[in-house]
mmCIF file of C-alpha atoms in Angstrom:
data_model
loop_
_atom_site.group_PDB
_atom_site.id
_atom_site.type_symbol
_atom_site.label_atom_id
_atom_site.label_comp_id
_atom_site.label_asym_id
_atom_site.label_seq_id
_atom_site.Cartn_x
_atom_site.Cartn_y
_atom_site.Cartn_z
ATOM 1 C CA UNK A 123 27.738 -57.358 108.903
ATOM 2 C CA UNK A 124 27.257 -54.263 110.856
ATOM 3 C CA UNK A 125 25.272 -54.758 114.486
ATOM 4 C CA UNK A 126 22.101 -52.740 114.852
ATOM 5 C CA UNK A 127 22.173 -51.692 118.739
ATOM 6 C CA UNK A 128 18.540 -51.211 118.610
ATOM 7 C CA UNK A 129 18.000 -55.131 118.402
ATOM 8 C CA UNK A 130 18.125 -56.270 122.268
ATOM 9 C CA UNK A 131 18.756 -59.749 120.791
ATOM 10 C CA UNK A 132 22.024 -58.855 119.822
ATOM 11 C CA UNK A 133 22.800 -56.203 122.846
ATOM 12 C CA UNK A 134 24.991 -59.222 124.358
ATOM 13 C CA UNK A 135 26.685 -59.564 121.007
ATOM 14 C CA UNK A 136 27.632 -56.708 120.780
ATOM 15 C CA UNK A 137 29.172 -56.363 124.053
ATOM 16 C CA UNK A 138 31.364 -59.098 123.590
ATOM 17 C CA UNK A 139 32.255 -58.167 119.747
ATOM 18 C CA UNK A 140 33.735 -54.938 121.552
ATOM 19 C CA UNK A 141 35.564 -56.757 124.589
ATOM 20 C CA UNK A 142 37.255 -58.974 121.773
ATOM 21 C CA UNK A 143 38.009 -55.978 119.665
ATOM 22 C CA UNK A 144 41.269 -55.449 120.752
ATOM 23 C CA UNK A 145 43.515 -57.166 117.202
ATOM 24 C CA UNK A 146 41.053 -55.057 115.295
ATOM 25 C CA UNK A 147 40.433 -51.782 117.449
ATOM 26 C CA UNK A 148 42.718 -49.281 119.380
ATOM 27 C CA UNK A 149 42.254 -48.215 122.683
ATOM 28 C CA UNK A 150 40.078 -45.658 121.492
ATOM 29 C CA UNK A 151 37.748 -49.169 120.153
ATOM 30 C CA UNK A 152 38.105 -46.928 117.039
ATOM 31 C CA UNK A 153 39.864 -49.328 113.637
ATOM 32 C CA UNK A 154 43.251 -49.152 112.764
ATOM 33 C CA UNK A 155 44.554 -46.147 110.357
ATOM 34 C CA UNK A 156 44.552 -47.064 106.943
ATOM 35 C CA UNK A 157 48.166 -47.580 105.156
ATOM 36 C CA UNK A 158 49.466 -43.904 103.776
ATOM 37 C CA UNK A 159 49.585 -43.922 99.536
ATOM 38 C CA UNK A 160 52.490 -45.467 98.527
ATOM 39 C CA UNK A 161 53.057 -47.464 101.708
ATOM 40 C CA UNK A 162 54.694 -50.700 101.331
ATOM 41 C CA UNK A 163 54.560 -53.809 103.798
ATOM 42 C CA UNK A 164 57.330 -55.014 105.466
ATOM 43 C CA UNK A 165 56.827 -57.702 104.241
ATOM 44 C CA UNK A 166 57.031 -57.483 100.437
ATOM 45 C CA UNK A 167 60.602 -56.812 98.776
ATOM 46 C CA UNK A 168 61.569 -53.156 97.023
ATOM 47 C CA UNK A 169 62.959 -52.797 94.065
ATOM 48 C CA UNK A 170 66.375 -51.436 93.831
ATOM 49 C CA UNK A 171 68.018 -49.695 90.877
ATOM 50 C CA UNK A 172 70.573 -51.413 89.542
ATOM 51 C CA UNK A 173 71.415 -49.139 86.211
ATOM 52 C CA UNK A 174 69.674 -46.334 84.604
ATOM 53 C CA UNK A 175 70.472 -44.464 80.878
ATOM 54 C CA UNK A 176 69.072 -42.152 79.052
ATOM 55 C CA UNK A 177 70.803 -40.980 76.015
ATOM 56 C CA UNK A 178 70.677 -40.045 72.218
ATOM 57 C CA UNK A 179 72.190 -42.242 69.940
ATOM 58 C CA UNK A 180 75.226 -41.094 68.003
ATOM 59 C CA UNK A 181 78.604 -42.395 66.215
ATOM 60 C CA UNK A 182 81.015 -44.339 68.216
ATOM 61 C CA UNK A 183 83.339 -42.728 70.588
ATOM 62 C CA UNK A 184 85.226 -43.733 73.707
ATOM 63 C CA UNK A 185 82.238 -42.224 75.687
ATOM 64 C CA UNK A 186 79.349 -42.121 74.431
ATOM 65 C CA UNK A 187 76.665 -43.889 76.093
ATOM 66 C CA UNK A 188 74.807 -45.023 73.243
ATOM 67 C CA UNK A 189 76.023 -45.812 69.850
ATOM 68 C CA UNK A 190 74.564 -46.462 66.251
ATOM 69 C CA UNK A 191 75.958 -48.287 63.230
ATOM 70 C CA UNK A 192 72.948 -48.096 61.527
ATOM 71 C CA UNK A 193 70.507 -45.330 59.746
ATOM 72 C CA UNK A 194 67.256 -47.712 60.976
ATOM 73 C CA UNK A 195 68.647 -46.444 64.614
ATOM 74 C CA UNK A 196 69.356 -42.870 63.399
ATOM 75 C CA UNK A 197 71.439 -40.413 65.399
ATOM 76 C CA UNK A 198 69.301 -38.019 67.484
ATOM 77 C CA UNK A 199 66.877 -41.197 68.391
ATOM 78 C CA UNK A 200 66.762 -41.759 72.281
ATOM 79 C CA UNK A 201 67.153 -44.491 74.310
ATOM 80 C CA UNK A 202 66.141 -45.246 78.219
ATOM 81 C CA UNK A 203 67.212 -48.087 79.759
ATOM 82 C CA UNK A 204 66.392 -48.991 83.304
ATOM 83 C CA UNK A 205 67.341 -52.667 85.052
ATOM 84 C CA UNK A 206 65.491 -52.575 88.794
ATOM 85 C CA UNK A 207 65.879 -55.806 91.225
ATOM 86 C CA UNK A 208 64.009 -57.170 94.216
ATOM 87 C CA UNK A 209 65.765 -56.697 97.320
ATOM 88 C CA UNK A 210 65.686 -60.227 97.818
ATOM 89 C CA UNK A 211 67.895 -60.703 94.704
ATOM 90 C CA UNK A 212 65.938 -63.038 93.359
ATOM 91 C CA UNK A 213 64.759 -61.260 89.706
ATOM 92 C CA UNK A 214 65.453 -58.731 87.502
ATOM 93 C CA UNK A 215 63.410 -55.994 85.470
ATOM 94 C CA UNK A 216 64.796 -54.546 82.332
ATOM 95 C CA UNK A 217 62.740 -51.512 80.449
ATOM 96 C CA UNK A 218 63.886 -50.364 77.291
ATOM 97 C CA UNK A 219 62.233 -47.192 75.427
ATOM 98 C CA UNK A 220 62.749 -45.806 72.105
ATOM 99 C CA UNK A 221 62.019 -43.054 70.530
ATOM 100 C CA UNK A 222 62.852 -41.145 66.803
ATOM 101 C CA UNK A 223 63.675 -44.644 65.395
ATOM 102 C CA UNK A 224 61.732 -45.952 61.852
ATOM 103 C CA UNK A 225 58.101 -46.286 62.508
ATOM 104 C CA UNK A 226 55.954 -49.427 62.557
ATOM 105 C CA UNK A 227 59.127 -51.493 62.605
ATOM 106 C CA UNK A 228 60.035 -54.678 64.114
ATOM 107 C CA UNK A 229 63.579 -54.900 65.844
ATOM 108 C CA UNK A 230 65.455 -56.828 68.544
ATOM 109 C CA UNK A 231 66.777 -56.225 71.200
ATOM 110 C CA UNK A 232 69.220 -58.785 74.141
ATOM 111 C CA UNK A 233 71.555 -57.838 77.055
ATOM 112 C CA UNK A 234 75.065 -58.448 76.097
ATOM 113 C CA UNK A 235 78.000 -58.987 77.745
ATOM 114 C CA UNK A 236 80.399 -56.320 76.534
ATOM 115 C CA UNK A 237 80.942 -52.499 76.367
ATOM 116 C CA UNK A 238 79.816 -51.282 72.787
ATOM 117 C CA UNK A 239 82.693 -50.470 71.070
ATOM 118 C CA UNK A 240 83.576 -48.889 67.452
ATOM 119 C CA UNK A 241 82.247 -51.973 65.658
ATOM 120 C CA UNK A 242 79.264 -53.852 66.100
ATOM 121 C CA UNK A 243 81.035 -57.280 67.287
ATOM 122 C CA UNK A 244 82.522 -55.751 70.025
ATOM 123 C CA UNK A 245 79.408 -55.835 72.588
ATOM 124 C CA UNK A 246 80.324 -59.644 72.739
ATOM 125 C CA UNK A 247 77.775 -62.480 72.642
ATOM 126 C CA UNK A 248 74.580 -62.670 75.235
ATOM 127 C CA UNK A 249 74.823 -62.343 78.578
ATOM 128 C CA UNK A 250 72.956 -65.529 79.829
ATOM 129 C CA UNK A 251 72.475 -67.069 83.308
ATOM 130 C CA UNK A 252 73.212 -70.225 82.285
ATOM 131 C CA UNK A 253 76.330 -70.049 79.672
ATOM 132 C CA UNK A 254 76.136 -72.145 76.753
ATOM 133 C CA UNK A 255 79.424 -74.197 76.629
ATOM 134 C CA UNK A 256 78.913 -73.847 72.504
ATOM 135 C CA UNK A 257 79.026 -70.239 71.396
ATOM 136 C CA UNK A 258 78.344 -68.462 69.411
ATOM 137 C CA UNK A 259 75.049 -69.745 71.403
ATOM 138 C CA UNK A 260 71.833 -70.981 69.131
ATOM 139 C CA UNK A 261 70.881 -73.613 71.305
ATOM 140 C CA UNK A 262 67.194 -72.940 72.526
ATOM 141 C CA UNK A 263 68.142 -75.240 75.455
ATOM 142 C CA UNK A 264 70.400 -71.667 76.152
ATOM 143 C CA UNK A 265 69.116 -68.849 73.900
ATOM 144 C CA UNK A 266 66.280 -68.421 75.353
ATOM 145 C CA UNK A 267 64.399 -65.692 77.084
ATOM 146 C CA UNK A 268 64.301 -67.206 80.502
ATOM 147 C CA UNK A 269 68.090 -67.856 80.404
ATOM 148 C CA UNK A 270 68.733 -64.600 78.487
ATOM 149 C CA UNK A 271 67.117 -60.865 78.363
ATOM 150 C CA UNK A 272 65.200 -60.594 75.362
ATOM 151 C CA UNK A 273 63.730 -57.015 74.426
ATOM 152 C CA UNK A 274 62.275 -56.694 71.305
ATOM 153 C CA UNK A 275 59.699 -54.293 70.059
ATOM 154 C CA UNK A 276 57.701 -53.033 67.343
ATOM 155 C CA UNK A 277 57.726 -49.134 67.181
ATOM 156 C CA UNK A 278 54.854 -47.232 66.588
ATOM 157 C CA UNK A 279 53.705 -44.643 63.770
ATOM 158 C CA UNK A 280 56.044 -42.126 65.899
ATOM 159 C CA UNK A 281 58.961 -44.408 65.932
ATOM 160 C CA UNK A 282 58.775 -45.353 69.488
ATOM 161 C CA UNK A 283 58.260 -48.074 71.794
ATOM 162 C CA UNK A 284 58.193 -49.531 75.208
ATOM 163 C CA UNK A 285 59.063 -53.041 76.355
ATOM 164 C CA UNK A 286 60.293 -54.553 79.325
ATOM 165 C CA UNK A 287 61.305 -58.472 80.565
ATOM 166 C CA UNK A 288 61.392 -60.124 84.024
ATOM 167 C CA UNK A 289 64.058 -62.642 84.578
ATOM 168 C CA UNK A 290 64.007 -64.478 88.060
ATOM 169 C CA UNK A 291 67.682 -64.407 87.971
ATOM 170 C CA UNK A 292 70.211 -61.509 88.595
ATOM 171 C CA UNK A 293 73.468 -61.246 86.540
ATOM 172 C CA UNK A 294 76.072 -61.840 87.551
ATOM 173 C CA UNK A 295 78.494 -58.509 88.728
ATOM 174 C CA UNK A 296 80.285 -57.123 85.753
ATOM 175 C CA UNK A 297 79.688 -59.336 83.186
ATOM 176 C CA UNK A 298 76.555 -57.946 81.544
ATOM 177 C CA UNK A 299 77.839 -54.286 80.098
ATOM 178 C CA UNK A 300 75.027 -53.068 77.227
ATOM 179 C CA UNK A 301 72.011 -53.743 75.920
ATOM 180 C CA UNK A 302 72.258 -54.054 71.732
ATOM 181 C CA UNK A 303 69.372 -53.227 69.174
ATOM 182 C CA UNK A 304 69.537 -55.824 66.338
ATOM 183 C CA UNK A 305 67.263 -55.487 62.917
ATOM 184 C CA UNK A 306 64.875 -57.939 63.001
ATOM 185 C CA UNK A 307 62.682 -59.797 66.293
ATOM 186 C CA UNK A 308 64.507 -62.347 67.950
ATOM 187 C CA UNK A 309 64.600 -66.226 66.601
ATOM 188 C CA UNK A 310 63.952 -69.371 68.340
ATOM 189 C CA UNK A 311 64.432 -72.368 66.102
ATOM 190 C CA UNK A 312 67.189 -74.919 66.705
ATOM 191 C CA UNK A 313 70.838 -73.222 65.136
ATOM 192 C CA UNK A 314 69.277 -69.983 65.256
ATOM 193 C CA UNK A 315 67.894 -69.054 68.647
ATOM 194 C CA UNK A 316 69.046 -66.115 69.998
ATOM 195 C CA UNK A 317 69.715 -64.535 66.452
ATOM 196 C CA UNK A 318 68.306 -61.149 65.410
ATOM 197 C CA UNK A 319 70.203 -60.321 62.367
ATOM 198 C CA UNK A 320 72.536 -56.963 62.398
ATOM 199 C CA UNK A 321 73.565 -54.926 65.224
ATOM 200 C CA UNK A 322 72.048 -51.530 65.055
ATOM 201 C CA UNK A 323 73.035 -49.861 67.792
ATOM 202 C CA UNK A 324 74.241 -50.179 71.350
ATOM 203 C CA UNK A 325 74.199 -48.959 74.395
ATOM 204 C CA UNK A 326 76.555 -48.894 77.683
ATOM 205 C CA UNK A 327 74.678 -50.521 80.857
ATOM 206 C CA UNK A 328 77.040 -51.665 82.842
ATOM 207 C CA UNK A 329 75.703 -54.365 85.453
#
């Protein structure tokens, strides 16, 4: 509540609001600067980039970043991928976009654990925190999207999208290599959790 110095009942107030001032005031009794834009407090983590892609989708080949099997993921479409962490390494953000892909289309999308390679199998199973002793993994107790990075996405009349997850978890160093675009959202009944249907398209992100 500001003080109104005209008031003689609260001239002693006042006096002693401004000898107290000093966690509030600099020596100047004037308030502390405001944070600059963009400032961040010592206190709160930063996020750190752990992988970023952006590439076009096109056949298979030793090194291409981003591969399709599929005319629903046609070549020319573009991909960006982008997995951030906290510097307390305590989560994990993963943003996928899309773009030139069929319009108004469901499809799924999961971290896996291998490189893409010239046929669809070889981006190995999910990468999850927790590894299912069973796999192929359809156990929900497992395939699930806290355990597992789950991306799916519905693209709009352009043929694009945006999605992203947050896992409190970060994998572990080398053993989750692409993210894979399957045909159809993700499943997550008992025997097929996890499941997405074909493998569309890949692409490299090593972790």
């Amino acid at each position: 509540m500001p003080l109104n110095r005209g008031l003689t009942g609260l001239a002693l107030t006042s006096l002693l609001l401004a000898g107290c001032g000093g966690a509030h005031e600099n020596a100047d009794g004037d308030p502390p600067p405001s944070p600059e834009p963009g400032a961040e407090s010592a206190s709160q983590p930063t996020a750190a980039e752990l992988a970023s892609v952006s590439a076009a989708f096109a056949p298979y080949a030793p090194d291409a970043p981003a591969v399709t099997y599929a005319d629903t993921v046609p070549e020319g479409a573009t991909v960006d991928v982008r997995v951030t962490t906290e510097d307390d390494d305590r989560g994990t953000e993963y943003e996928l976009a899309v773009s030139g892909l069929e319009p108004d289309r469901d499809y799924g999308a999961h971290v896996h654990t291998r490189p893409c390679g010239e046929n669809p199998d070889d981006s190995g199973p999910h990468y999850q925190d927790a590894p299912d002793p069973e796999q192929p993994s359809t156990d929900p107790r497992y395939a699930n999207e806290e355990n597992e990075v789950w991306l799916d996405f519905t693209t709009d009349a352009e043929g694009a999208a945006e999605t992203d997850s947050d896992v409190d978890w970060v994998p572990r160093e080398g053993e989750a290599n692409s993210v894979v675009i399957h045909d159809h959202r993700t499943m997550t009944g008992h025997g097929e959790a996890g499941t997405a249907g074909d493998r569309l398209a890949c692409v490299n992100v090593p972790l």
